[in-house]
């Protein structure tokens, strides 16, 4: 009998993620892993962010879902390239799936690729995809305790977007408490409030993304 340790699988994934990162770096494409629970508003946020980014940089989206092409279809109507990965039951994206999706994109014509992960606050955190930026979407309706309860998700976040901020008056979500927990797990992470539905905070998110890519480009050369 052979036993394969989970750590070996993660090691192999990390090698593949490094390869993805090298491919993206060479093409000057900034990879953004977008993580969060189902229903946190990841796709809706992209629907609002892309029109705000599109005139400033060339964007594409890789969508990860168990089944359907619904999210990629929602992105396609915005006029940017989108690729749907169907994980057929797998609860997270891995670097091999993303490599296959990257094959379907003309990387040399792009500046930024979003990798919208499968909606999941647990194991998506453990699989690097080749991204340069990790953005966690936490919606107000999920509760401010989720940061403490799902630490791996937040520990390596470069930013946490508190989405559905328009619902703050209707919930007990304590922004200060959530921010304090995020600060403890990821001291460098930026925390931004956004309401994808109304569009509030979207321009600030777009500016933040453009700024992060510019800083990366400046450091790269
Ligand atoms: Mg989605
Ligand atoms: Zn999983």
mmCIF file with all atom_site columns, C-alpha atoms and ligand atoms in Angstrom:
data_model
loop_
_atom_site.group_PDB
_atom_site.id
_atom_site.type_symbol
_atom_site.label_atom_id
_atom_site.label_alt_id
_atom_site.label_comp_id
_atom_site.label_asym_id
_atom_site.label_entity_id
_atom_site.label_seq_id
_atom_site.pdbx_PDB_ins_code
_atom_site.Cartn_x
_atom_site.Cartn_y
_atom_site.Cartn_z
_atom_site.occupancy
_atom_site.B_iso_or_equiv
_atom_site.pdbx_formal_charge
_atom_site.auth_seq_id
_atom_site.auth_comp_id
_atom_site.auth_asym_id
_atom_site.auth_atom_id
_atom_site.pdbx_PDB_model_num
ATOM   1   C  CA  . UNK A 1 1   ? 0.000   0.000  0.000   1.00 0.00 ? 1   UNK A CA  1
ATOM   2   C  CA  . UNK A 1 2   ? 1.161   3.517  -0.752  1.00 0.00 ? 2   UNK A CA  1
ATOM   3   C  CA  . UNK A 1 3   ? 0.227   6.513  1.258   1.00 0.00 ? 3   UNK A CA  1
ATOM   4   C  CA  . UNK A 1 4   ? 0.261   9.893  -0.418  1.00 0.00 ? 4   UNK A CA  1
ATOM   5   C  CA  . UNK A 1 5   ? 0.483   12.712 2.050   1.00 0.00 ? 5   UNK A CA  1
ATOM   6   C  CA  . UNK A 1 6   ? -1.607  15.810 1.545   1.00 0.00 ? 6   UNK A CA  1
ATOM   7   C  CA  . UNK A 1 7   ? 1.551   17.865 1.962   1.00 0.00 ? 7   UNK A CA  1
ATOM   8   C  CA  . UNK A 1 8   ? 3.005   16.213 -1.174  1.00 0.00 ? 8   UNK A CA  1
ATOM   9   C  CA  . UNK A 1 9   ? -0.096  17.171 -3.169  1.00 0.00 ? 9   UNK A CA  1
ATOM   10  C  CA  . UNK A 1 10  ? 0.237   20.733 -1.968  1.00 0.00 ? 10  UNK A CA  1
ATOM   11  C  CA  . UNK A 1 11  ? 3.937   20.747 -2.861  1.00 0.00 ? 11  UNK A CA  1
ATOM   12  C  CA  . UNK A 1 12  ? 3.137   19.605 -6.408  1.00 0.00 ? 12  UNK A CA  1
ATOM   13  C  CA  . UNK A 1 13  ? 0.470   22.288 -6.612  1.00 0.00 ? 13  UNK A CA  1
ATOM   14  C  CA  . UNK A 1 14  ? 2.947   24.909 -5.497  1.00 0.00 ? 14  UNK A CA  1
ATOM   15  C  CA  . UNK A 1 15  ? 5.364   23.927 -8.259  1.00 0.00 ? 15  UNK A CA  1
ATOM   16  C  CA  . UNK A 1 16  ? 2.569   24.270 -10.804 1.00 0.00 ? 16  UNK A CA  1
ATOM   17  C  CA  . UNK A 1 17  ? 1.548   27.597 -9.278  1.00 0.00 ? 17  UNK A CA  1
ATOM   18  C  CA  . UNK A 1 18  ? 5.150   28.819 -9.660  1.00 0.00 ? 18  UNK A CA  1
ATOM   19  C  CA  . UNK A 1 19  ? 5.015   27.843 -13.342 1.00 0.00 ? 19  UNK A CA  1
ATOM   20  C  CA  . UNK A 1 20  ? 1.751   29.760 -13.783 1.00 0.00 ? 20  UNK A CA  1
ATOM   21  C  CA  . UNK A 1 21  ? 3.254   32.770 -12.050 1.00 0.00 ? 21  UNK A CA  1
ATOM   22  C  CA  . UNK A 1 22  ? 6.316   32.656 -14.331 1.00 0.00 ? 22  UNK A CA  1
ATOM   23  C  CA  . UNK A 1 23  ? 4.072   32.529 -17.414 1.00 0.00 ? 23  UNK A CA  1
ATOM   24  C  CA  . UNK A 1 24  ? 2.002   35.448 -16.178 1.00 0.00 ? 24  UNK A CA  1
ATOM   25  C  CA  . UNK A 1 25  ? 5.086   37.470 -15.190 1.00 0.00 ? 25  UNK A CA  1
ATOM   26  C  CA  . UNK A 1 26  ? 6.622   36.982 -18.590 1.00 0.00 ? 26  UNK A CA  1
ATOM   27  C  CA  . UNK A 1 27  ? 3.469   38.232 -20.290 1.00 0.00 ? 27  UNK A CA  1
ATOM   28  C  CA  . UNK A 1 28  ? 3.180   41.154 -17.838 1.00 0.00 ? 28  UNK A CA  1
ATOM   29  C  CA  . UNK A 1 29  ? -0.129  39.834 -16.539 1.00 0.00 ? 29  UNK A CA  1
ATOM   30  C  CA  . UNK A 1 30  ? -1.077  40.459 -12.926 1.00 0.00 ? 30  UNK A CA  1
ATOM   31  C  CA  . UNK A 1 31  ? -2.915  37.452 -11.454 1.00 0.00 ? 31  UNK A CA  1
ATOM   32  C  CA  . UNK A 1 32  ? -5.625  38.095 -8.873  1.00 0.00 ? 32  UNK A CA  1
ATOM   33  C  CA  . UNK A 1 33  ? -7.107  35.191 -6.903  1.00 0.00 ? 33  UNK A CA  1
ATOM   34  C  CA  . UNK A 1 34  ? -10.619 36.168 -5.808  1.00 0.00 ? 34  UNK A CA  1
ATOM   35  C  CA  . UNK A 1 35  ? -11.799 34.082 -2.873  1.00 0.00 ? 35  UNK A CA  1
ATOM   36  C  CA  . UNK A 1 36  ? -14.904 33.937 -0.698  1.00 0.00 ? 36  UNK A CA  1
ATOM   37  C  CA  . UNK A 1 37  ? -18.039 32.048 0.276   1.00 0.00 ? 37  UNK A CA  1
ATOM   38  C  CA  . UNK A 1 38  ? -20.790 31.154 -2.185  1.00 0.00 ? 38  UNK A CA  1
ATOM   39  C  CA  . UNK A 1 39  ? -23.037 34.186 -2.433  1.00 0.00 ? 39  UNK A CA  1
ATOM   40  C  CA  . UNK A 1 40  ? -20.474 36.638 -1.055  1.00 0.00 ? 40  UNK A CA  1
ATOM   41  C  CA  . UNK A 1 41  ? -20.789 38.541 -4.343  1.00 0.00 ? 41  UNK A CA  1
ATOM   42  C  CA  . UNK A 1 42  ? -17.553 37.706 -6.149  1.00 0.00 ? 42  UNK A CA  1
ATOM   43  C  CA  . UNK A 1 43  ? -19.085 37.617 -9.631  1.00 0.00 ? 43  UNK A CA  1
ATOM   44  C  CA  . UNK A 1 44  ? -21.328 40.607 -8.989  1.00 0.00 ? 44  UNK A CA  1
ATOM   45  C  CA  . UNK A 1 45  ? -18.282 42.537 -7.842  1.00 0.00 ? 45  UNK A CA  1
ATOM   46  C  CA  . UNK A 1 46  ? -16.449 41.580 -11.055 1.00 0.00 ? 46  UNK A CA  1
ATOM   47  C  CA  . UNK A 1 47  ? -19.477 42.713 -13.069 1.00 0.00 ? 47  UNK A CA  1
ATOM   48  C  CA  . UNK A 1 48  ? -19.060 46.163 -11.509 1.00 0.00 ? 48  UNK A CA  1
ATOM   49  C  CA  . UNK A 1 49  ? -15.265 46.268 -11.381 1.00 0.00 ? 49  UNK A CA  1
ATOM   50  C  CA  . UNK A 1 50  ? -14.649 45.308 -14.995 1.00 0.00 ? 50  UNK A CA  1
ATOM   51  C  CA  . UNK A 1 51  ? -16.413 48.333 -16.536 1.00 0.00 ? 51  UNK A CA  1
ATOM   52  C  CA  . UNK A 1 52  ? -14.407 50.496 -14.111 1.00 0.00 ? 52  UNK A CA  1
ATOM   53  C  CA  . UNK A 1 53  ? -11.125 48.827 -15.119 1.00 0.00 ? 53  UNK A CA  1
ATOM   54  C  CA  . UNK A 1 54  ? -11.652 48.103 -18.783 1.00 0.00 ? 54  UNK A CA  1
ATOM   55  C  CA  . UNK A 1 55  ? -10.507 51.495 -20.120 1.00 0.00 ? 55  UNK A CA  1
ATOM   56  C  CA  . UNK A 1 56  ? -7.423  51.437 -17.915 1.00 0.00 ? 56  UNK A CA  1
ATOM   57  C  CA  . UNK A 1 57  ? -6.172  47.909 -18.526 1.00 0.00 ? 57  UNK A CA  1
ATOM   58  C  CA  . UNK A 1 58  ? -6.898  44.756 -20.473 1.00 0.00 ? 58  UNK A CA  1
ATOM   59  C  CA  . UNK A 1 59  ? -8.690  42.313 -18.204 1.00 0.00 ? 59  UNK A CA  1
ATOM   60  C  CA  . UNK A 1 60  ? -9.741  38.658 -18.466 1.00 0.00 ? 60  UNK A CA  1
ATOM   61  C  CA  . UNK A 1 61  ? -11.504 36.363 -16.018 1.00 0.00 ? 61  UNK A CA  1
ATOM   62  C  CA  . UNK A 1 62  ? -11.076 32.689 -15.204 1.00 0.00 ? 62  UNK A CA  1
ATOM   63  C  CA  . UNK A 1 63  ? -14.195 31.417 -13.474 1.00 0.00 ? 63  UNK A CA  1
ATOM   64  C  CA  . UNK A 1 64  ? -14.171 28.379 -11.207 1.00 0.00 ? 64  UNK A CA  1
ATOM   65  C  CA  . UNK A 1 65  ? -17.417 26.584 -10.425 1.00 0.00 ? 65  UNK A CA  1
ATOM   66  C  CA  . UNK A 1 66  ? -18.482 22.998 -9.792  1.00 0.00 ? 66  UNK A CA  1
ATOM   67  C  CA  . UNK A 1 67  ? -20.909 23.116 -12.702 1.00 0.00 ? 67  UNK A CA  1
ATOM   68  C  CA  . UNK A 1 68  ? -22.487 25.519 -15.220 1.00 0.00 ? 68  UNK A CA  1
ATOM   69  C  CA  . UNK A 1 69  ? -20.987 28.365 -17.214 1.00 0.00 ? 69  UNK A CA  1
ATOM   70  C  CA  . UNK A 1 70  ? -23.258 30.956 -15.604 1.00 0.00 ? 70  UNK A CA  1
ATOM   71  C  CA  . UNK A 1 71  ? -20.528 33.137 -14.158 1.00 0.00 ? 71  UNK A CA  1
ATOM   72  C  CA  . UNK A 1 72  ? -18.386 33.135 -17.318 1.00 0.00 ? 72  UNK A CA  1
ATOM   73  C  CA  . UNK A 1 73  ? -21.504 34.078 -19.318 1.00 0.00 ? 73  UNK A CA  1
ATOM   74  C  CA  . UNK A 1 74  ? -22.120 37.009 -16.958 1.00 0.00 ? 74  UNK A CA  1
ATOM   75  C  CA  . UNK A 1 75  ? -18.537 38.183 -17.589 1.00 0.00 ? 75  UNK A CA  1
ATOM   76  C  CA  . UNK A 1 76  ? -18.571 37.610 -21.344 1.00 0.00 ? 76  UNK A CA  1
ATOM   77  C  CA  . UNK A 1 77  ? -21.359 40.157 -21.905 1.00 0.00 ? 77  UNK A CA  1
ATOM   78  C  CA  . UNK A 1 78  ? -19.027 42.795 -20.468 1.00 0.00 ? 78  UNK A CA  1
ATOM   79  C  CA  . UNK A 1 79  ? -16.812 42.352 -23.524 1.00 0.00 ? 79  UNK A CA  1
ATOM   80  C  CA  . UNK A 1 80  ? -13.766 40.833 -21.831 1.00 0.00 ? 80  UNK A CA  1
ATOM   81  C  CA  . UNK A 1 81  ? -12.382 37.317 -22.358 1.00 0.00 ? 81  UNK A CA  1
ATOM   82  C  CA  . UNK A 1 82  ? -13.662 34.741 -19.881 1.00 0.00 ? 82  UNK A CA  1
ATOM   83  C  CA  . UNK A 1 83  ? -12.919 31.063 -19.386 1.00 0.00 ? 83  UNK A CA  1
ATOM   84  C  CA  . UNK A 1 84  ? -15.082 28.774 -17.293 1.00 0.00 ? 84  UNK A CA  1
ATOM   85  C  CA  . UNK A 1 85  ? -13.483 25.924 -15.364 1.00 0.00 ? 85  UNK A CA  1
ATOM   86  C  CA  . UNK A 1 86  ? -15.937 23.275 -14.233 1.00 0.00 ? 86  UNK A CA  1
ATOM   87  C  CA  . UNK A 1 87  ? -14.302 21.433 -11.361 1.00 0.00 ? 87  UNK A CA  1
ATOM   88  C  CA  . UNK A 1 88  ? -16.874 18.593 -11.557 1.00 0.00 ? 88  UNK A CA  1
ATOM   89  C  CA  . UNK A 1 89  ? -17.300 18.452 -7.825  1.00 0.00 ? 89  UNK A CA  1
ATOM   90  C  CA  . UNK A 1 90  ? -13.900 19.661 -6.650  1.00 0.00 ? 90  UNK A CA  1
ATOM   91  C  CA  . UNK A 1 91  ? -14.359 22.346 -4.041  1.00 0.00 ? 91  UNK A CA  1
ATOM   92  C  CA  . UNK A 1 92  ? -11.394 24.546 -4.997  1.00 0.00 ? 92  UNK A CA  1
ATOM   93  C  CA  . UNK A 1 93  ? -9.356  25.597 -8.014  1.00 0.00 ? 93  UNK A CA  1
ATOM   94  C  CA  . UNK A 1 94  ? -5.829  24.255 -8.289  1.00 0.00 ? 94  UNK A CA  1
ATOM   95  C  CA  . UNK A 1 95  ? -2.870  25.424 -10.335 1.00 0.00 ? 95  UNK A CA  1
ATOM   96  C  CA  . UNK A 1 96  ? -3.268  22.697 -12.990 1.00 0.00 ? 96  UNK A CA  1
ATOM   97  C  CA  . UNK A 1 97  ? -6.837  23.765 -13.739 1.00 0.00 ? 97  UNK A CA  1
ATOM   98  C  CA  . UNK A 1 98  ? -5.741  27.381 -13.977 1.00 0.00 ? 98  UNK A CA  1
ATOM   99  C  CA  . UNK A 1 99  ? -2.859  26.433 -16.312 1.00 0.00 ? 99  UNK A CA  1
ATOM   100 C  CA  . UNK A 1 100 ? -5.393  24.820 -18.658 1.00 0.00 ? 100 UNK A CA  1
ATOM   101 C  CA  . UNK A 1 101 ? -7.594  27.914 -18.513 1.00 0.00 ? 101 UNK A CA  1
ATOM   102 C  CA  . UNK A 1 102 ? -4.571  30.128 -19.225 1.00 0.00 ? 102 UNK A CA  1
ATOM   103 C  CA  . UNK A 1 103 ? -3.999  28.136 -22.427 1.00 0.00 ? 103 UNK A CA  1
ATOM   104 C  CA  . UNK A 1 104 ? -7.357  29.437 -23.622 1.00 0.00 ? 104 UNK A CA  1
ATOM   105 C  CA  . UNK A 1 105 ? -6.303  33.076 -23.130 1.00 0.00 ? 105 UNK A CA  1
ATOM   106 C  CA  . UNK A 1 106 ? -3.959  35.203 -25.230 1.00 0.00 ? 106 UNK A CA  1
ATOM   107 C  CA  . UNK A 1 107 ? -1.815  36.318 -22.303 1.00 0.00 ? 107 UNK A CA  1
ATOM   108 C  CA  . UNK A 1 108 ? 0.276   38.765 -24.337 1.00 0.00 ? 108 UNK A CA  1
ATOM   109 C  CA  . UNK A 1 109 ? -2.830  40.872 -24.945 1.00 0.00 ? 109 UNK A CA  1
ATOM   110 C  CA  . UNK A 1 110 ? -3.713  41.112 -21.234 1.00 0.00 ? 110 UNK A CA  1
ATOM   111 C  CA  . UNK A 1 111 ? -2.687  43.110 -18.144 1.00 0.00 ? 111 UNK A CA  1
ATOM   112 C  CA  . UNK A 1 112 ? -4.735  41.474 -15.405 1.00 0.00 ? 112 UNK A CA  1
ATOM   113 C  CA  . UNK A 1 113 ? -6.405  38.093 -14.961 1.00 0.00 ? 113 UNK A CA  1
ATOM   114 C  CA  . UNK A 1 114 ? -8.921  37.481 -12.217 1.00 0.00 ? 114 UNK A CA  1
ATOM   115 C  CA  . UNK A 1 115 ? -9.214  33.896 -11.023 1.00 0.00 ? 115 UNK A CA  1
ATOM   116 C  CA  . UNK A 1 116 ? -12.602 33.683 -9.353  1.00 0.00 ? 116 UNK A CA  1
ATOM   117 C  CA  . UNK A 1 117 ? -12.276 30.674 -7.100  1.00 0.00 ? 117 UNK A CA  1
ATOM   118 C  CA  . UNK A 1 118 ? -14.996 28.193 -6.184  1.00 0.00 ? 118 UNK A CA  1
ATOM   119 C  CA  . UNK A 1 119 ? -17.184 29.646 -3.435  1.00 0.00 ? 119 UNK A CA  1
ATOM   120 C  CA  . UNK A 1 120 ? -15.611 28.163 -0.324  1.00 0.00 ? 120 UNK A CA  1
ATOM   121 C  CA  . UNK A 1 121 ? -13.988 29.634 2.787   1.00 0.00 ? 121 UNK A CA  1
ATOM   122 C  CA  . UNK A 1 122 ? -11.943 26.541 3.649   1.00 0.00 ? 122 UNK A CA  1
ATOM   123 C  CA  . UNK A 1 123 ? -9.723  24.625 1.223   1.00 0.00 ? 123 UNK A CA  1
ATOM   124 C  CA  . UNK A 1 124 ? -9.446  27.289 -1.497  1.00 0.00 ? 124 UNK A CA  1
ATOM   125 C  CA  . UNK A 1 125 ? -7.028  28.980 0.919   1.00 0.00 ? 125 UNK A CA  1
ATOM   126 C  CA  . UNK A 1 126 ? -4.502  26.138 0.626   1.00 0.00 ? 126 UNK A CA  1
ATOM   127 C  CA  . UNK A 1 127 ? -4.073  26.052 -3.142  1.00 0.00 ? 127 UNK A CA  1
ATOM   128 C  CA  . UNK A 1 128 ? -1.931  28.706 -4.760  1.00 0.00 ? 128 UNK A CA  1
ATOM   129 C  CA  . UNK A 1 129 ? -2.878  29.333 -8.384  1.00 0.00 ? 129 UNK A CA  1
ATOM   130 C  CA  . UNK A 1 130 ? -0.012  31.541 -9.565  1.00 0.00 ? 130 UNK A CA  1
ATOM   131 C  CA  . UNK A 1 131 ? -1.590  34.783 -8.395  1.00 0.00 ? 131 UNK A CA  1
ATOM   132 C  CA  . UNK A 1 132 ? 0.296   37.896 -7.271  1.00 0.00 ? 132 UNK A CA  1
ATOM   133 C  CA  . UNK A 1 133 ? -2.652  39.194 -5.271  1.00 0.00 ? 133 UNK A CA  1
ATOM   134 C  CA  . UNK A 1 134 ? -5.132  37.440 -3.002  1.00 0.00 ? 134 UNK A CA  1
ATOM   135 C  CA  . UNK A 1 135 ? -8.417  39.207 -2.470  1.00 0.00 ? 135 UNK A CA  1
ATOM   136 C  CA  . UNK A 1 136 ? -11.012 37.795 -0.079  1.00 0.00 ? 136 UNK A CA  1
ATOM   137 C  CA  . UNK A 1 137 ? -14.611 38.913 -0.440  1.00 0.00 ? 137 UNK A CA  1
ATOM   138 C  CA  . UNK A 1 138 ? -16.484 38.755 2.869   1.00 0.00 ? 138 UNK A CA  1
ATOM   139 C  CA  . UNK A 1 139 ? -20.073 39.904 2.742   1.00 0.00 ? 139 UNK A CA  1
ATOM   140 C  CA  . UNK A 1 140 ? -21.738 41.695 5.627   1.00 0.00 ? 140 UNK A CA  1
ATOM   141 C  CA  . UNK A 1 141 ? -24.524 39.103 5.770   1.00 0.00 ? 141 UNK A CA  1
ATOM   142 C  CA  . UNK A 1 142 ? -22.035 36.316 6.578   1.00 0.00 ? 142 UNK A CA  1
ATOM   143 C  CA  . UNK A 1 143 ? -21.250 37.842 9.984   1.00 0.00 ? 143 UNK A CA  1
ATOM   144 C  CA  . UNK A 1 144 ? -18.148 39.442 11.490  1.00 0.00 ? 144 UNK A CA  1
ATOM   145 C  CA  . UNK A 1 145 ? -17.167 36.182 13.237  1.00 0.00 ? 145 UNK A CA  1
ATOM   146 C  CA  . UNK A 1 146 ? -16.117 34.494 9.980   1.00 0.00 ? 146 UNK A CA  1
ATOM   147 C  CA  . UNK A 1 147 ? -12.624 35.997 10.074  1.00 0.00 ? 147 UNK A CA  1
ATOM   148 C  CA  . UNK A 1 148 ? -11.902 34.341 13.423  1.00 0.00 ? 148 UNK A CA  1
ATOM   149 C  CA  . UNK A 1 149 ? -13.576 31.073 12.421  1.00 0.00 ? 149 UNK A CA  1
ATOM   150 C  CA  . UNK A 1 150 ? -11.770 30.655 9.077   1.00 0.00 ? 150 UNK A CA  1
ATOM   151 C  CA  . UNK A 1 151 ? -8.257  31.966 9.772   1.00 0.00 ? 151 UNK A CA  1
ATOM   152 C  CA  . UNK A 1 152 ? -6.383  30.296 6.856   1.00 0.00 ? 152 UNK A CA  1
ATOM   153 C  CA  . UNK A 1 153 ? -8.546  32.164 4.368   1.00 0.00 ? 153 UNK A CA  1
ATOM   154 C  CA  . UNK A 1 154 ? -7.618  35.530 5.805   1.00 0.00 ? 154 UNK A CA  1
ATOM   155 C  CA  . UNK A 1 155 ? -4.013  34.881 6.871   1.00 0.00 ? 155 UNK A CA  1
ATOM   156 C  CA  . UNK A 1 156 ? -2.497  35.405 3.411   1.00 0.00 ? 156 UNK A CA  1
ATOM   157 C  CA  . UNK A 1 157 ? -4.984  37.942 2.114   1.00 0.00 ? 157 UNK A CA  1
ATOM   158 C  CA  . UNK A 1 158 ? -3.652  41.098 0.478   1.00 0.00 ? 158 UNK A CA  1
ATOM   159 C  CA  . UNK A 1 159 ? -7.073  42.646 0.803   1.00 0.00 ? 159 UNK A CA  1
ATOM   160 C  CA  . UNK A 1 160 ? -10.440 41.891 2.310   1.00 0.00 ? 160 UNK A CA  1
ATOM   161 C  CA  . UNK A 1 161 ? -13.398 43.469 0.578   1.00 0.00 ? 161 UNK A CA  1
ATOM   162 C  CA  . UNK A 1 162 ? -16.350 43.862 2.930   1.00 0.00 ? 162 UNK A CA  1
ATOM   163 C  CA  . UNK A 1 163 ? -19.097 43.493 0.354   1.00 0.00 ? 163 UNK A CA  1
ATOM   164 C  CA  . UNK A 1 164 ? -22.807 44.310 0.672   1.00 0.00 ? 164 UNK A CA  1
ATOM   165 C  CA  . UNK A 1 165 ? -21.822 47.289 2.839   1.00 0.00 ? 165 UNK A CA  1
ATOM   166 C  CA  . UNK A 1 166 ? -25.198 48.791 1.870   1.00 0.00 ? 166 UNK A CA  1
ATOM   167 C  CA  . UNK A 1 167 ? -26.740 46.227 4.259   1.00 0.00 ? 167 UNK A CA  1
ATOM   168 C  CA  . UNK A 1 168 ? -24.727 47.357 7.312   1.00 0.00 ? 168 UNK A CA  1
ATOM   169 C  CA  . UNK A 1 169 ? -27.709 49.204 8.856   1.00 0.00 ? 169 UNK A CA  1
ATOM   170 C  CA  . UNK A 1 170 ? -29.776 45.988 8.720   1.00 0.00 ? 170 UNK A CA  1
ATOM   171 C  CA  . UNK A 1 171 ? -27.287 43.597 10.347  1.00 0.00 ? 171 UNK A CA  1
ATOM   172 C  CA  . UNK A 1 172 ? -25.245 43.261 13.533  1.00 0.00 ? 172 UNK A CA  1
ATOM   173 C  CA  . UNK A 1 173 ? -21.996 43.125 11.543  1.00 0.00 ? 173 UNK A CA  1
ATOM   174 C  CA  . UNK A 1 174 ? -19.339 45.000 13.510  1.00 0.00 ? 174 UNK A CA  1
ATOM   175 C  CA  . UNK A 1 175 ? -16.842 46.468 11.025  1.00 0.00 ? 175 UNK A CA  1
ATOM   176 C  CA  . UNK A 1 176 ? -14.351 47.442 13.746  1.00 0.00 ? 176 UNK A CA  1
ATOM   177 C  CA  . UNK A 1 177 ? -14.371 43.912 15.158  1.00 0.00 ? 177 UNK A CA  1
ATOM   178 C  CA  . UNK A 1 178 ? -13.883 42.343 11.715  1.00 0.00 ? 178 UNK A CA  1
ATOM   179 C  CA  . UNK A 1 179 ? -11.085 44.793 10.926  1.00 0.00 ? 179 UNK A CA  1
ATOM   180 C  CA  . UNK A 1 180 ? -9.338  44.004 14.218  1.00 0.00 ? 180 UNK A CA  1
ATOM   181 C  CA  . UNK A 1 181 ? -9.447  40.259 13.482  1.00 0.00 ? 181 UNK A CA  1
ATOM   182 C  CA  . UNK A 1 182 ? -8.164  40.815 9.939   1.00 0.00 ? 182 UNK A CA  1
ATOM   183 C  CA  . UNK A 1 183 ? -5.353  43.034 11.266  1.00 0.00 ? 183 UNK A CA  1
ATOM   184 C  CA  . UNK A 1 184 ? -4.273  40.237 13.607  1.00 0.00 ? 184 UNK A CA  1
ATOM   185 C  CA  . UNK A 1 185 ? -4.173  37.572 10.867  1.00 0.00 ? 185 UNK A CA  1
ATOM   186 C  CA  . UNK A 1 186 ? -2.956  39.715 7.995   1.00 0.00 ? 186 UNK A CA  1
ATOM   187 C  CA  . UNK A 1 187 ? -1.420  42.953 9.315   1.00 0.00 ? 187 UNK A CA  1
ATOM   188 C  CA  . UNK A 1 188 ? -0.579  44.162 5.796   1.00 0.00 ? 188 UNK A CA  1
ATOM   189 C  CA  . UNK A 1 189 ? -4.005  43.512 4.283   1.00 0.00 ? 189 UNK A CA  1
ATOM   190 C  CA  . UNK A 1 190 ? -6.092  46.428 3.117   1.00 0.00 ? 190 UNK A CA  1
ATOM   191 C  CA  . UNK A 1 191 ? -9.744  46.405 4.137   1.00 0.00 ? 191 UNK A CA  1
ATOM   192 C  CA  . UNK A 1 192 ? -12.187 48.109 1.806   1.00 0.00 ? 192 UNK A CA  1
ATOM   193 C  CA  . UNK A 1 193 ? -15.934 48.482 2.091   1.00 0.00 ? 193 UNK A CA  1
ATOM   194 C  CA  . UNK A 1 194 ? -17.859 47.997 -1.110  1.00 0.00 ? 194 UNK A CA  1
ATOM   195 C  CA  . UNK A 1 195 ? -21.438 47.456 -2.232  1.00 0.00 ? 195 UNK A CA  1
ATOM   196 C  CA  . UNK A 1 196 ? -21.303 45.638 -5.557  1.00 0.00 ? 196 UNK A CA  1
ATOM   197 C  CA  . UNK A 1 197 ? -25.094 45.903 -5.952  1.00 0.00 ? 197 UNK A CA  1
ATOM   198 C  CA  . UNK A 1 198 ? -25.238 49.698 -5.723  1.00 0.00 ? 198 UNK A CA  1
ATOM   199 C  CA  . UNK A 1 199 ? -21.715 50.335 -7.014  1.00 0.00 ? 199 UNK A CA  1
ATOM   200 C  CA  . UNK A 1 200 ? -20.631 52.217 -3.880  1.00 0.00 ? 200 UNK A CA  1
ATOM   201 C  CA  . UNK A 1 201 ? -16.930 51.757 -3.241  1.00 0.00 ? 201 UNK A CA  1
ATOM   202 C  CA  . UNK A 1 202 ? -16.306 50.142 -6.637  1.00 0.00 ? 202 UNK A CA  1
ATOM   203 C  CA  . UNK A 1 203 ? -14.209 53.046 -8.034  1.00 0.00 ? 203 UNK A CA  1
ATOM   204 C  CA  . UNK A 1 204 ? -11.988 52.897 -4.929  1.00 0.00 ? 204 UNK A CA  1
ATOM   205 C  CA  . UNK A 1 205 ? -11.544 49.129 -5.405  1.00 0.00 ? 205 UNK A CA  1
ATOM   206 C  CA  . UNK A 1 206 ? -10.658 49.657 -9.065  1.00 0.00 ? 206 UNK A CA  1
ATOM   207 C  CA  . UNK A 1 207 ? -8.103  52.352 -8.145  1.00 0.00 ? 207 UNK A CA  1
ATOM   208 C  CA  . UNK A 1 208 ? -6.647  50.051 -5.507  1.00 0.00 ? 208 UNK A CA  1
ATOM   209 C  CA  . UNK A 1 209 ? -6.236  47.215 -8.048  1.00 0.00 ? 209 UNK A CA  1
ATOM   210 C  CA  . UNK A 1 210 ? -4.637  49.504 -10.632 1.00 0.00 ? 210 UNK A CA  1
ATOM   211 C  CA  . UNK A 1 211 ? -2.265  50.802 -7.958  1.00 0.00 ? 211 UNK A CA  1
ATOM   212 C  CA  . UNK A 1 212 ? -1.266  47.305 -6.871  1.00 0.00 ? 212 UNK A CA  1
ATOM   213 C  CA  . UNK A 1 213 ? -0.543  46.288 -10.455 1.00 0.00 ? 213 UNK A CA  1
ATOM   214 C  CA  . UNK A 1 214 ? 1.519   49.430 -11.046 1.00 0.00 ? 214 UNK A CA  1
ATOM   215 C  CA  . UNK A 1 215 ? 3.546   48.780 -7.893  1.00 0.00 ? 215 UNK A CA  1
ATOM   216 C  CA  . UNK A 1 216 ? 4.148   45.211 -9.059  1.00 0.00 ? 216 UNK A CA  1
ATOM   217 C  CA  . UNK A 1 217 ? 5.256   46.376 -12.512 1.00 0.00 ? 217 UNK A CA  1
ATOM   218 C  CA  . UNK A 1 218 ? 7.600   48.961 -11.012 1.00 0.00 ? 218 UNK A CA  1
ATOM   219 C  CA  . UNK A 1 219 ? 9.182   46.373 -8.741  1.00 0.00 ? 219 UNK A CA  1
ATOM   220 C  CA  . UNK A 1 220 ? 9.454   43.831 -11.544 1.00 0.00 ? 220 UNK A CA  1
ATOM   221 C  CA  . UNK A 1 221 ? 11.600  46.019 -13.814 1.00 0.00 ? 221 UNK A CA  1
HETATM 222 MG MG1 . LIG B 2 .   ? -19.309 33.408 -8.835  1.00 0.00 ? 1   LIG B MG1 1
HETATM 223 ZN ZN1 . LIG B 2 .   ? -11.445 21.920 -1.882  1.00 0.00 ? 2   LIG B ZN1 1
#
